[in-house]
Structure formats: structure tokens, C-alpha cells
Amino acid sequence: MSHRVFLGLGSNLGDRRHNLQEALARLAALVKLRQVSSVYETAPWGYKDQPQFLNAVCGGDTELLPRRLLQEAKVIEAALGRTSSLPNAPRPIDIDILLYDDLVSQSPNLVIPHPRLAERAFVLVPLAEIAPELVHPALGVTVSDLFQRCGEVTDVRLWGRLEVPVERG
Amino acid sequence: MVPSTRTVAATRWRRWEFVWGRKTYVMGIINVTPDSFSGDGFGDDVEAAVAQGLRFVREGADLLDVGGESSRPLASARVEAAVSGRKAQEAERVSVEEELRRVVPVIEGLSHQVEVPISVDTTKVRVAEAALRAGASIINDVWGLRRDPALAQVAAAAGAPLVLMHNQVGIHYEGDVVERVMEGLAWSRDLALQQGVPREHIILDPGFGFGKTPQHNLELLSRLSELRLLGHPLLLGASRKSTIGRVLGLPVEERLEGTAATVALAIAQGMDVVRVHDVRAMVRVARMSDAVVRGWSESQ
């Protein structure tokens, strides 16, 4: 049975556009991609003295259960050279599971929906672009509503697009 | 856009309709085994077993589960047999004839006196067929078609809902236990679908206490909400199980409160059916949990 999943991608080390593109190409083997957002440039969180992030989100259908998908995403992160596990350190690519069907899971090793989803503009801006009507299963409000609540977005700006074949339907 | 989870909304069969999500359905366990782990087996006492079923219904049970084959893991049964000095064969799987002899009269007796549906807890086609003829209308397979896949054909032919439980030999899981259980359940489900059981008739049970360590069982209990991704009504049977005994350090006859905790947690995480020994107490736990989780009004 396939499950609808939304993933967040971020890169602030090396050839950032290439990293996003490569991660997406590899994710396409795990997730039948339906939608890919534009790329946005974002000021980093945590350690401020590091390059700006490029962020994008994608949505699609997968047969993989959440932890299996996360495990495979970690393989992609490692393959693209991520070495540090510090949450806010520079990294070639970071892949987060944002939403997985209407699952609400608070287990120690995987929290879904992603805890940053509801508050961080660098996730909400691209997600609102591709899925504004999507309902956050724990909060019961749409992505569009969450985006409105974010207030004025000053640190996230449109940067470009990725070239990825997206399957419609 | 809506999530892709396609959830079974209701199960309808014979004269019954269970609407999932509206309430928690309480399944009362009637053991007609001589060696039940929970110490409630009636063995050959048909009258006592029927009387218990009638009491369960008065106490609010929504369905009754009659089983004549102890589903206790064989290994532990053998150890206990050795410790207690009983012959090991005594604890081995009962023959089909013996299981039929125990189960059929109880189901017959109950089906004429109760309005609630009766399920038969068995892994054997002959027992399932006889039980359905005797008035049962649900098949509860603790091996999820791994012992006898043809049980699905029996269910399909009779239009009977089928409960498929996750079970395995041994306690090894590659990676995440909950996801392996879900994959196992999906495998069982697919096998049932292939044999013509309608999707709406398939109920899934993660098999708390079967092929799992206490840690596995606790992990499972803490992540039951993930099982909803399977899209089927879900049953949990944690009543009086040894994990509760291990956590509380209490024997089987003192696991009522521990069982109550599992029932409340199960309901909070979206379980649809709880399979229990202590019907009166667990109906109360379920009604109270339902009021919190599913809503409540003065008129109820």
C-alpha cells in the first residue's frame, strides 16, 4: 500500500544546487515524486556563521514505512557526504520526513509530523507552494494557515528551480 | 489533497454492523482449553463456558471469542510442563478432534442465546468450518494465515470477517520491530485479499505477546498509532499477558490494572477492538477512554 509523504531537503555546503538535485534523483527511487517545490534560500539556524541554506520540499507516494524511509534517507545523506550529526551544523544535504499520511507519532527516534514543520518558514514556504490545502494531522489546520501564522517572512527568498521529472496523477 | 490512507470505515456481515471509530468494541475471551495461560480455561465444562459468555454479554461485551487451542507459545508451555511435572505432550497442540469437541458445543450453546457475534480462535480449517456451522461468524487466526492460508477461503466463502494476527517463531527482528510487524500484517492481509476476503472484512492484530520480548511489546504498545497506516480496523489483545506481569512483578490473577492501562493506551492510539478476559472492568475502561478520545455527551 502506498503512503503519501512530504520530505524537506536542505543544503548549505558544497555545490548546494547539485546536492539538492542529486538527493532528489536518489529519493525518486524510494518515492514516486508528485510535486517538487521551488528552491528557496534561507539564513541558517543555530550557528549563524555558516553559508546560507538552499531548501526545497517534495511530495510523493511511497511503499516504505516511515523508519525504513528515514533509514534510506540517511543513506542518501551519507552518500552525499554528510559527516556531522550536529543538528544545525553545515551539511551537503539534510533530508527530513515532514508528513507521512495522517500519522502522528511521538516516538523517541522519529517524530512525525516534523516538529519544525509548524513554525519554520523555510519548510512552510516551499510546502505552502506545493500543498497549501494539506492538513497538519496533529494541529488540524492547513499548511496555508500555518504559513499565515508565520507572519512576515523576511529570511526566506525564492532562489530557483530544480530540474526533476515529476510523475503526475 | 488528502492523505493516501484508505481506511475501512465499517464492517458489515450477517446481521451485524461495526462502525469503526464510533466506539471501542470489547471482545470477551472464552477459553475452552485445559491449559490457558491466564488461568481461565474451562476445559470440557461447556455449561460453565456458555454461562461465562452470557455474563460477558450482560457486562457489555460486543463480541465473544471462543478458542479451544491454547495459543500460548509452545516453548513456554513445554518449560512449564517440565517444571510442573506434567507430560509435555499434554501441553502440545490439541488434535483437531479434541479442539472441535471443546469449541463446537460452546459456540452452539452461545449462538442461540446471544445477539452479539461470536468469533472462533483457531488456526485450523476444519475447526473454523465447524465453528461457522455452529453459529460463529468471525474467524480469529493467531498465525495470520502462516499456518493455514486456506482459512481465508473459509472466511471468504462464509462472508465472515477475518482477524489476522502477527506472530512468528522466535523473537528476532531485523531493524524496527513495529515496522516488521506492520509488514508481516500487510503480507497476511494481501494473502487474504488474494483469496477473496473483502478488504472490509479484514481486521488486523499486532500480536502483543507473540514472538516478542517485553521490550518489543512495550515498544509496540507505545507506537500503536502507526498501525493505523495499514488502513484496517485494529484489534489489541494484551489482557493479562506476561509483559504486564514482568513490569508489575505480579502473577496472572493480579494483572487487571495493568490490563486496564493497556486498554486505555490502545484506545488513545486508535485501536478499534480490545480482546479481554475481564469484561466488566474493561468495558468501563473502554467507555471512559472512549468518552475522552471519541467524545461524549450527557445523553450517552
Tab-separated table of C-alpha atoms in Angstrom:
chain	number	residue	atom	x	y	z
A	1	MET	CA	0.000	0.000	0.000
A	2	SER	CA	1.379	3.374	-0.850
A	3	HIS	CA	1.567	6.276	1.530
A	4	ARG	CA	1.642	9.992	0.795
A	5	VAL	CA	4.800	11.546	2.145
A	6	PHE	CA	6.319	15.026	2.177
A	7	LEU	CA	10.061	15.457	2.584
A	8	GLY	CA	12.153	18.529	3.311
A	9	LEU	CA	15.578	18.973	1.718
A	10	GLY	CA	18.285	21.398	2.775
A	11	SER	CA	21.896	22.039	1.759
A	12	ASN	CA	24.463	24.634	2.811
A	13	LEU	CA	27.778	23.018	1.969
A	14	GLY	CA	29.487	22.438	-1.377
A	15	ASP	CA	27.531	22.751	-4.611
A	16	ARG	CA	24.168	23.264	-2.947
A	17	ARG	CA	22.050	23.096	-6.084
A	18	HIS	CA	23.801	19.923	-7.217
A	19	ASN	CA	23.290	18.373	-3.763
A	20	LEU	CA	19.544	19.044	-3.842
A	21	GLN	CA	19.289	17.769	-7.394
A	22	GLU	CA	21.253	14.611	-6.576
A	23	ALA	CA	19.307	13.919	-3.382
A	24	LEU	CA	16.034	14.293	-5.251
A	25	ALA	CA	17.177	11.954	-8.016
A	26	ARG	CA	18.062	9.325	-5.417
A	27	LEU	CA	14.833	9.888	-3.485
A	28	ALA	CA	12.917	9.239	-6.685
A	29	ALA	CA	13.931	5.585	-6.343
A	30	LEU	CA	12.135	5.458	-2.977
A	31	VAL	CA	9.254	7.847	-3.521
A	32	LYS	CA	7.145	8.264	-6.632
A	33	LEU	CA	7.513	12.051	-6.734
A	34	ARG	CA	4.357	14.000	-7.439
A	35	GLN	CA	5.411	17.515	-6.559
A	36	VAL	CA	8.680	19.387	-6.080
A	37	SER	CA	8.758	22.952	-4.814
A	38	SER	CA	10.929	25.788	-5.988
A	39	VAL	CA	14.260	26.257	-4.241
A	40	TYR	CA	14.423	28.876	-1.523
A	41	GLU	CA	17.454	30.460	0.085
A	42	THR	CA	17.333	30.714	3.874
A	43	ALA	CA	19.540	32.166	6.588
A	44	PRO	CA	20.917	29.333	8.744
A	45	TRP	CA	19.523	28.415	12.144
A	46	GLY	CA	21.752	27.699	15.111
A	47	TYR	CA	25.372	28.503	14.200
A	48	LYS	CA	24.904	31.713	12.249
A	49	ASP	CA	28.437	31.813	10.918
A	50	GLN	CA	27.883	29.393	8.052
A	51	PRO	CA	26.665	29.551	4.450
A	52	GLN	CA	23.037	30.214	3.589
A	53	PHE	CA	20.796	27.195	3.107
A	54	LEU	CA	19.013	26.180	-0.035
A	55	ASN	CA	15.728	24.469	0.865
A	56	ALA	CA	13.053	22.654	-1.063
A	57	VAL	CA	10.287	20.179	-0.290
A	58	CYS	CA	8.860	17.358	-2.329
A	59	GLY	CA	5.762	15.210	-2.082
A	60	GLY	CA	5.016	11.761	-3.410
A	61	ASP	CA	3.902	8.217	-2.772
A	62	THR	CA	5.986	5.530	-1.141
A	63	GLU	CA	5.636	1.883	-0.209
A	64	LEU	CA	8.254	2.265	2.524
A	65	LEU	CA	7.182	2.582	6.146
A	66	PRO	CA	8.406	5.714	7.967
A	67	ARG	CA	11.532	4.317	9.634
A	68	ARG	CA	12.586	2.406	6.542
A	69	LEU	CA	12.217	5.598	4.538
A	70	LEU	CA	14.208	7.534	7.153
A	71	GLN	CA	16.926	4.873	7.081
A	72	GLU	CA	17.153	5.139	3.284
A	73	ALA	CA	17.236	8.929	3.520
A	74	LYS	CA	20.197	8.656	5.917
A	75	VAL	CA	21.959	6.502	3.330
A	76	ILE	CA	21.484	9.277	0.777
A	77	GLU	CA	22.746	11.876	3.251
A	78	ALA	CA	25.856	9.800	3.911
A	79	ALA	CA	26.417	9.143	0.197
A	80	LEU	CA	26.347	12.883	-0.445
A	81	GLY	CA	28.986	13.437	2.207
A	82	ARG	CA	27.185	14.343	5.391
A	83	THR	CA	29.533	13.556	8.244
A	84	SER	CA	28.418	15.667	11.190
A	85	SER	CA	25.354	14.654	13.118
A	86	LEU	CA	25.043	18.023	14.872
A	87	PRO	CA	21.538	19.249	14.168
A	88	ASN	CA	22.448	22.724	12.981
A	89	ALA	CA	25.930	22.191	11.519
A	90	PRO	CA	26.719	22.802	7.830
A	91	ARG	CA	25.879	19.813	5.676
A	92	PRO	CA	25.838	18.890	1.984
A	93	ILE	CA	22.311	17.557	2.327
A	94	ASP	CA	19.719	17.129	5.026
A	95	ILE	CA	16.538	15.134	4.422
A	96	ASP	CA	13.586	15.274	6.828
A	97	ILE	CA	10.284	13.437	6.769
A	98	LEU	CA	7.766	16.260	7.232
A	99	LEU	CA	4.484	14.380	6.939
A	100	TYR	CA	3.533	10.758	6.371
A	101	ASP	CA	-0.149	10.189	5.570
A	102	ASP	CA	-2.028	11.455	8.623
A	103	LEU	CA	0.388	9.786	11.034
A	104	VAL	CA	1.055	11.453	14.364
A	105	SER	CA	3.973	9.719	16.057
A	106	GLN	CA	5.966	10.957	19.029
A	107	SER	CA	8.356	8.042	19.461
A	108	PRO	CA	11.902	8.824	20.628
A	109	ASN	CA	13.616	8.096	17.312
A	110	LEU	CA	11.099	9.578	14.915
A	111	VAL	CA	8.662	12.419	15.369
A	112	ILE	CA	6.027	12.882	12.650
A	113	PRO	CA	4.831	15.450	11.654
A	114	HIS	CA	8.277	17.000	11.762
A	115	PRO	CA	8.463	19.262	14.842
A	116	ARG	CA	9.828	22.206	12.839
A	117	LEU	CA	7.081	21.981	10.258
A	118	ALA	CA	4.594	24.177	12.060
A	119	GLU	CA	6.941	27.038	12.812
A	120	ARG	CA	9.821	27.285	10.369
A	121	ALA	CA	9.339	29.416	7.288
A	122	PHE	CA	11.999	27.534	5.318
A	123	VAL	CA	9.718	24.472	5.446
A	124	LEU	CA	6.345	26.216	5.324
A	125	VAL	CA	7.118	28.470	2.371
A	126	PRO	CA	8.009	25.667	-0.060
A	127	LEU	CA	5.323	23.375	1.385
A	128	ALA	CA	2.663	26.069	1.009
A	129	GLU	CA	3.771	26.387	-2.616
A	130	ILE	CA	3.039	22.736	-3.488
A	131	ALA	CA	0.403	21.714	-0.907
A	132	PRO	CA	-1.377	24.715	0.660
A	133	GLU	CA	-4.531	22.693	1.467
A	134	LEU	CA	-2.660	19.875	3.183
A	135	VAL	CA	-3.874	19.490	6.782
A	136	HIS	CA	-1.370	19.155	9.601
A	137	PRO	CA	-2.740	15.987	11.278
A	138	ALA	CA	-1.832	16.978	14.835
A	139	LEU	CA	-2.865	20.637	14.674
A	140	GLY	CA	-5.830	20.230	12.345
A	141	VAL	CA	-5.010	23.329	10.313
A	142	THR	CA	-3.842	23.669	6.732
A	143	VAL	CA	-0.297	24.402	5.653
A	144	SER	CA	-1.634	27.627	4.235
A	145	ASP	CA	-2.982	28.627	7.673
A	146	LEU	CA	0.311	27.750	9.331
A	147	PHE	CA	2.104	29.849	6.760
A	148	GLN	CA	-0.171	32.830	7.516
A	149	ARG	CA	0.560	32.441	11.213
A	150	CYS	CA	4.277	32.692	10.492
A	151	GLY	CA	3.814	36.418	9.988
A	152	GLU	CA	6.097	38.346	7.692
A	153	VAL	CA	8.697	36.118	6.037
A	154	THR	CA	11.918	38.048	5.556
A	155	ASP	CA	14.650	35.425	5.728
A	156	VAL	CA	13.362	33.038	3.039
A	157	ARG	CA	13.578	34.092	-0.605
A	158	LEU	CA	12.899	32.396	-3.909
A	159	TRP	CA	16.178	31.211	-5.427
A	160	GLY	CA	15.388	28.995	-8.412
A	161	ARG	CA	14.054	25.649	-9.539
A	162	LEU	CA	15.310	22.105	-9.751
A	163	GLU	CA	15.010	20.047	-12.882
A	164	VAL	CA	13.267	16.912	-11.810
A	165	PRO	CA	10.834	14.760	-13.722
A	166	VAL	CA	7.656	14.629	-11.653
A	167	GLU	CA	5.047	11.947	-12.209
A	168	ARG	CA	1.533	13.338	-12.343
A	169	GLY	CA	-1.610	11.594	-11.263
B	1	MET	CA	-5.043	16.995	-1.007
B	2	VAL	CA	-5.982	14.157	1.307
B	3	PRO	CA	-3.622	11.597	2.828
B	4	SER	CA	-3.453	8.342	0.916
B	5	THR	CA	-4.529	6.179	3.847
B	6	ARG	CA	-7.673	4.381	2.751
B	7	THR	CA	-9.328	3.330	5.935
B	8	VAL	CA	-12.031	0.735	6.267
B	9	ALA	CA	-14.962	2.720	7.675
B	10	ALA	CA	-17.268	-0.119	8.689
B	11	THR	CA	-17.567	-3.890	8.610
B	12	ARG	CA	-20.958	-5.379	7.800
B	13	TRP	CA	-21.788	-9.082	7.822
B	14	ARG	CA	-24.836	-11.232	8.533
B	15	ARG	CA	-26.962	-9.084	10.847
B	16	TRP	CA	-24.112	-7.046	12.279
B	17	GLU	CA	-22.514	-3.731	11.519
B	18	PHE	CA	-19.417	-2.436	13.298
B	19	VAL	CA	-18.734	1.216	12.548
B	20	TRP	CA	-15.063	1.818	13.238
B	21	GLY	CA	-14.161	4.895	15.211
B	22	ARG	CA	-17.584	5.305	16.767
B	23	LYS	CA	-16.712	3.246	19.840
B	24	THR	CA	-14.263	0.662	21.074
B	25	TYR	CA	-15.622	-2.849	20.657
B	26	VAL	CA	-14.891	-5.161	23.577
B	27	MET	CA	-14.262	-8.818	22.763
B	28	GLY	CA	-14.680	-11.234	25.670
B	29	ILE	CA	-12.348	-14.230	25.747
B	30	ILE	CA	-13.878	-17.635	26.350
B	31	ASN	CA	-11.166	-20.215	26.766
B	32	VAL	CA	-12.194	-23.825	26.467
B	33	THR	CA	-8.655	-25.048	26.816
B	34	PRO	CA	-7.352	-27.036	29.747
B	35	ASP	CA	-4.065	-25.114	29.774
B	36	SER	CA	-4.918	-21.430	29.300
B	37	PHE	CA	-2.058	-19.176	30.393
B	38	SER	CA	-4.472	-16.798	32.050
B	39	GLY	CA	-5.918	-19.499	34.251
B	40	ASP	CA	-9.466	-19.102	32.947
B	41	GLY	CA	-9.716	-22.213	30.786
B	42	PHE	CA	-12.933	-24.214	31.109
B	43	GLY	CA	-11.616	-27.391	29.512
B	44	ASP	CA	-14.618	-29.628	28.938
B	45	ASP	CA	-17.128	-27.706	31.019
B	46	VAL	CA	-19.452	-26.489	28.268
B	47	GLU	CA	-22.080	-25.143	30.645
B	48	ALA	CA	-19.597	-23.018	32.556
B	49	ALA	CA	-18.129	-21.647	29.318
B	50	VAL	CA	-21.576	-20.733	27.980
B	51	ALA	CA	-22.519	-19.163	31.313
B	52	GLN	CA	-19.411	-17.019	31.164
B	53	GLY	CA	-20.308	-15.902	27.642
B	54	LEU	CA	-23.787	-14.899	28.764
B	55	ARG	CA	-22.290	-12.986	31.675
B	56	PHE	CA	-19.844	-11.215	29.341
B	57	VAL	CA	-22.741	-10.064	27.171
B	58	ARG	CA	-24.628	-8.764	30.206
B	59	GLU	CA	-21.458	-6.940	31.202
B	60	GLY	CA	-21.277	-5.199	27.861
B	61	ALA	CA	-19.159	-7.371	25.561
B	62	ASP	CA	-19.691	-6.549	21.882
B	63	LEU	CA	-18.419	-9.900	20.687
B	64	LEU	CA	-17.235	-13.209	22.096
B	65	ASP	CA	-14.094	-15.089	21.106
B	66	VAL	CA	-14.180	-18.838	21.675
B	67	GLY	CA	-10.929	-20.772	21.488
B	68	GLY	CA	-10.023	-24.384	22.133
B	69	GLU	CA	-6.387	-24.348	21.147
B	70	SER	CA	-4.089	-22.698	23.628
B	71	SER	CA	-2.204	-20.062	21.720
B	72	ARG	CA	0.435	-19.907	24.409
B	73	PRO	CA	3.861	-20.316	22.827
B	74	LEU	CA	4.785	-23.996	22.766
B	75	ALA	CA	8.241	-23.419	24.166
B	76	SER	CA	6.972	-21.853	27.370
B	77	ALA	CA	4.266	-24.480	27.639
B	78	ARG	CA	6.949	-27.159	27.472
B	79	VAL	CA	9.055	-25.441	30.098
B	80	GLU	CA	6.078	-25.147	32.401
B	81	ALA	CA	5.125	-28.732	31.747
B	82	ALA	CA	8.627	-29.798	32.698
B	83	VAL	CA	8.579	-27.648	35.819
B	84	SER	CA	5.154	-28.829	36.921
B	85	GLY	CA	5.947	-32.441	36.127
B	86	ARG	CA	3.119	-32.768	33.625
B	87	LYS	CA	3.725	-34.714	30.472
B	88	ALA	CA	4.943	-32.417	27.697
B	89	GLN	CA	2.513	-33.916	25.182
B	90	GLU	CA	-0.334	-32.690	27.329
B	91	ALA	CA	0.638	-29.144	26.511
B	92	GLU	CA	1.198	-29.821	22.821
B	93	ARG	CA	-1.263	-28.720	20.185
B	94	VAL	CA	-4.550	-30.433	20.700
B	95	SER	CA	-5.784	-32.616	17.935
B	96	VAL	CA	-8.418	-31.312	15.594
B	97	GLU	CA	-10.999	-33.679	17.064
B	98	GLU	CA	-10.324	-32.550	20.572
B	99	GLU	CA	-10.488	-28.887	19.588
B	100	LEU	CA	-13.767	-29.484	17.771
B	101	ARG	CA	-15.172	-31.330	20.756
B	102	ARG	CA	-14.388	-28.340	23.004
B	103	VAL	CA	-15.300	-25.455	20.765
B	104	VAL	CA	-18.406	-26.523	18.833
B	105	PRO	CA	-20.812	-27.140	21.748
B	106	VAL	CA	-19.890	-23.831	23.381
B	107	ILE	CA	-20.457	-21.891	20.169
B	108	GLU	CA	-23.719	-23.735	19.576
B	109	GLY	CA	-24.867	-23.017	23.094
B	110	LEU	CA	-23.998	-19.350	22.879
B	111	SER	CA	-25.199	-18.630	19.358
B	112	HIS	CA	-28.785	-19.488	20.308
B	113	GLN	CA	-28.724	-17.234	23.338
B	114	VAL	CA	-26.722	-14.125	22.454
B	115	GLU	CA	-27.201	-11.385	19.904
B	116	VAL	CA	-23.514	-10.473	19.678
B	117	PRO	CA	-21.286	-12.044	17.011
B	118	ILE	CA	-19.076	-14.955	18.025
B	119	SER	CA	-15.581	-15.483	16.710
B	120	VAL	CA	-13.625	-18.712	16.721
B	121	ASP	CA	-9.983	-18.533	17.716
B	122	THR	CA	-8.341	-21.229	15.625
B	123	THR	CA	-5.669	-21.869	13.039
B	124	LYS	CA	-7.367	-24.933	11.552
B	125	VAL	CA	-9.703	-25.038	8.578
B	126	ARG	CA	-11.788	-27.936	9.897
B	127	VAL	CA	-12.352	-26.209	13.226
B	128	ALA	CA	-13.204	-22.918	11.541
B	129	GLU	CA	-15.730	-24.593	9.235
B	130	ALA	CA	-17.406	-26.464	12.068
B	131	ALA	CA	-17.471	-23.345	14.226
B	132	LEU	CA	-19.122	-21.334	11.454
B	133	ARG	CA	-21.755	-24.034	11.052
B	134	ALA	CA	-22.316	-23.960	14.812
B	135	GLY	CA	-23.033	-20.229	14.755
B	136	ALA	CA	-19.708	-18.418	14.819
B	137	SER	CA	-19.396	-15.632	12.256
B	138	ILE	CA	-15.807	-14.414	12.610
B	139	ILE	CA	-12.512	-16.293	12.279
B	140	ASN	CA	-9.637	-15.191	14.524
B	141	ASP	CA	-6.340	-16.590	13.247
B	142	VAL	CA	-3.391	-16.066	15.609
B	143	TRP	CA	-0.980	-17.115	12.872
B	144	GLY	CA	-2.209	-14.604	10.265
B	145	LEU	CA	-2.575	-17.340	7.599
B	146	ARG	CA	1.012	-18.508	8.182
B	147	ARG	CA	-0.125	-21.923	9.420
B	148	ASP	CA	-3.027	-22.472	7.070
B	149	PRO	CA	-3.641	-19.922	4.307
B	150	ALA	CA	-6.862	-21.754	3.365
B	151	LEU	CA	-8.554	-20.207	6.405
B	152	ALA	CA	-9.017	-17.162	4.184
B	153	GLN	CA	-11.037	-19.208	1.705
B	154	VAL	CA	-13.259	-20.416	4.529
B	155	ALA	CA	-13.819	-16.830	5.649
B	156	ALA	CA	-14.443	-15.638	2.087
B	157	ALA	CA	-16.935	-18.441	1.374
B	158	ALA	CA	-18.829	-17.758	4.600
B	159	GLY	CA	-18.734	-13.978	4.281
B	160	ALA	CA	-17.082	-13.955	7.701
B	161	PRO	CA	-14.726	-11.240	8.920
B	162	LEU	CA	-11.193	-12.487	9.464
B	163	VAL	CA	-8.878	-11.336	12.257
B	164	LEU	CA	-5.243	-11.723	11.237
B	165	MET	CA	-2.656	-11.595	13.994
B	166	HIS	CA	1.064	-11.039	13.651
B	167	ASN	CA	3.026	-13.962	15.016
B	168	GLN	CA	6.408	-15.508	14.411
B	169	VAL	CA	8.693	-18.208	15.689
B	170	GLY	CA	11.475	-16.611	17.711
B	171	ILE	CA	11.980	-13.046	18.813
B	172	HIS	CA	14.426	-11.719	16.236
B	173	TYR	CA	13.505	-8.617	14.226
B	174	GLU	CA	15.673	-7.020	11.570
B	175	GLY	CA	15.640	-3.334	12.492
B	176	ASP	CA	12.453	-1.764	13.736
B	177	VAL	CA	10.046	-4.190	15.407
B	178	VAL	CA	6.892	-2.171	14.745
B	179	GLU	CA	7.581	-1.822	11.037
B	180	ARG	CA	8.430	-5.532	10.723
B	181	VAL	CA	5.110	-6.324	12.441
B	182	MET	CA	3.329	-3.991	10.012
B	183	GLU	CA	4.998	-5.645	7.031
B	184	GLY	CA	4.008	-9.046	8.388
B	185	LEU	CA	0.417	-7.895	8.780
B	186	ALA	CA	0.407	-6.442	5.263
B	187	TRP	CA	1.636	-9.824	3.982
B	188	SER	CA	-1.203	-11.630	5.773
B	189	ARG	CA	-3.705	-9.058	4.561
B	190	ASP	CA	-2.589	-9.416	0.957
B	191	LEU	CA	-2.879	-13.203	1.173
B	192	ALA	CA	-6.441	-12.832	2.471
B	193	LEU	CA	-7.351	-10.344	-0.269
B	194	GLN	CA	-5.964	-12.667	-2.937
B	195	GLN	CA	-8.256	-15.412	-1.680
B	196	GLY	CA	-11.327	-13.255	-1.929
B	197	VAL	CA	-11.814	-11.883	1.572
B	198	PRO	CA	-13.209	-8.374	1.104
B	199	ARG	CA	-10.989	-5.601	2.400
B	200	GLU	CA	-13.758	-4.515	4.789
B	201	HIS	CA	-13.743	-7.942	6.430
B	202	ILE	CA	-10.067	-7.929	7.394
B	203	ILE	CA	-9.179	-6.910	10.964
B	204	LEU	CA	-5.515	-6.759	11.978
B	205	ASP	CA	-3.923	-7.593	15.341
B	206	PRO	CA	-0.238	-6.805	16.046
B	207	GLY	CA	0.057	-9.856	18.291
B	208	PHE	CA	1.087	-8.351	21.614
B	209	GLY	CA	2.979	-11.080	23.465
B	210	PHE	CA	3.532	-13.333	20.468
B	211	GLY	CA	7.096	-13.764	19.176
B	212	LYS	CA	8.086	-10.616	21.059
B	213	THR	CA	10.144	-9.695	24.110
B	214	PRO	CA	8.691	-7.482	26.848
B	215	GLN	CA	10.702	-4.610	25.317
B	216	HIS	CA	9.167	-5.331	21.914
B	217	ASN	CA	5.697	-5.409	23.434
B	218	LEU	CA	6.207	-2.096	25.221
B	219	GLU	CA	7.604	-0.501	22.066
B	220	LEU	CA	4.600	-1.808	20.150
B	221	LEU	CA	2.180	-0.510	22.763
B	222	SER	CA	3.791	2.933	22.657
B	223	ARG	CA	3.510	3.129	18.851
B	224	LEU	CA	0.131	1.584	18.097
B	225	SER	CA	-0.944	4.730	16.262
B	226	GLU	CA	1.439	3.790	13.450
B	227	LEU	CA	-0.591	0.644	12.757
B	228	ARG	CA	-3.393	2.865	11.507
B	229	LEU	CA	-1.322	3.358	8.372
B	230	LEU	CA	-2.419	-0.168	7.421
B	231	GLY	CA	-5.918	1.207	6.834
B	232	HIS	CA	-7.733	-1.643	8.599
B	233	PRO	CA	-9.664	-1.933	11.841
B	234	LEU	CA	-7.251	-2.934	14.587
B	235	LEU	CA	-7.541	-5.347	17.484
B	236	LEU	CA	-5.289	-5.459	20.538
B	237	GLY	CA	-5.073	-8.364	22.916
B	238	ALA	CA	-2.796	-7.533	25.826
B	239	SER	CA	-5.104	-8.813	28.568
B	240	ARG	CA	-3.234	-10.391	31.500
B	241	LYS	CA	-0.190	-11.029	29.323
B	242	SER	CA	3.225	-11.774	30.769
B	243	THR	CA	4.734	-8.409	29.803
B	244	ILE	CA	2.302	-6.857	32.288
B	245	GLY	CA	3.400	-9.438	34.834
B	246	ARG	CA	7.054	-8.635	34.184
B	247	VAL	CA	6.601	-4.893	34.506
B	248	LEU	CA	4.493	-5.084	37.668
B	249	GLY	CA	6.016	-8.216	39.136
B	250	LEU	CA	2.552	-9.716	39.520
B	251	PRO	CA	1.033	-13.120	38.787
B	252	VAL	CA	-1.630	-13.611	36.147
B	253	GLU	CA	-4.559	-13.211	38.536
B	254	GLU	CA	-3.358	-9.749	39.537
B	255	ARG	CA	-2.990	-8.087	36.163
B	256	LEU	CA	-6.353	-6.303	35.992
B	257	GLU	CA	-4.947	-2.790	36.472
B	258	GLY	CA	-2.044	-3.433	34.108
B	259	THR	CA	-4.525	-4.661	31.530
B	260	ALA	CA	-6.635	-1.537	32.100
B	261	ALA	CA	-3.610	0.616	31.298
B	262	THR	CA	-3.073	-1.222	28.006
B	263	VAL	CA	-6.737	-0.825	27.062
B	264	ALA	CA	-6.734	2.917	27.740
B	265	LEU	CA	-3.475	3.414	25.834
B	266	ALA	CA	-4.749	1.312	22.959
B	267	ILE	CA	-7.910	3.391	22.649
B	268	ALA	CA	-5.945	6.639	22.846
B	269	GLN	CA	-3.936	5.424	19.861
B	270	GLY	CA	-6.865	4.427	17.698
B	271	MET	CA	-7.401	0.723	18.358
B	272	ASP	CA	-10.887	-0.476	17.445
B	273	VAL	CA	-11.281	-3.757	19.327
B	274	VAL	CA	-9.812	-4.889	22.648
B	275	ARG	CA	-9.735	-8.594	23.443
B	276	VAL	CA	-10.015	-9.078	27.202
B	277	HIS	CA	-10.685	-11.581	29.974
B	278	ASP	CA	-12.140	-9.111	32.481
B	279	VAL	CA	-15.101	-7.841	30.511
B	280	ARG	CA	-16.962	-5.906	33.182
B	281	ALA	CA	-13.913	-3.887	34.208
B	282	MET	CA	-12.605	-3.349	30.689
B	283	VAL	CA	-15.985	-2.229	29.317
B	284	ARG	CA	-15.830	0.529	31.937
B	285	VAL	CA	-12.250	1.382	30.999
B	286	ALA	CA	-13.251	1.443	27.332
B	287	ARG	CA	-16.341	3.626	27.900
B	288	MET	CA	-14.313	6.116	29.926
B	289	SER	CA	-11.493	6.153	27.378
B	290	ASP	CA	-13.994	6.475	24.543
B	291	ALA	CA	-15.551	9.500	26.234
B	292	VAL	CA	-12.168	11.209	26.247
B	293	VAL	CA	-10.929	10.097	22.856
B	294	ARG	CA	-14.091	9.885	20.770
B	295	GLY	CA	-16.290	12.425	22.524
B	296	TRP	CA	-19.160	12.294	24.966
B	297	SER	CA	-22.479	13.972	25.654
B	298	GLU	CA	-24.829	13.954	28.649
B	299	SER	CA	-27.405	11.850	26.786
B	300	GLN	CA	-24.998	8.926	26.410
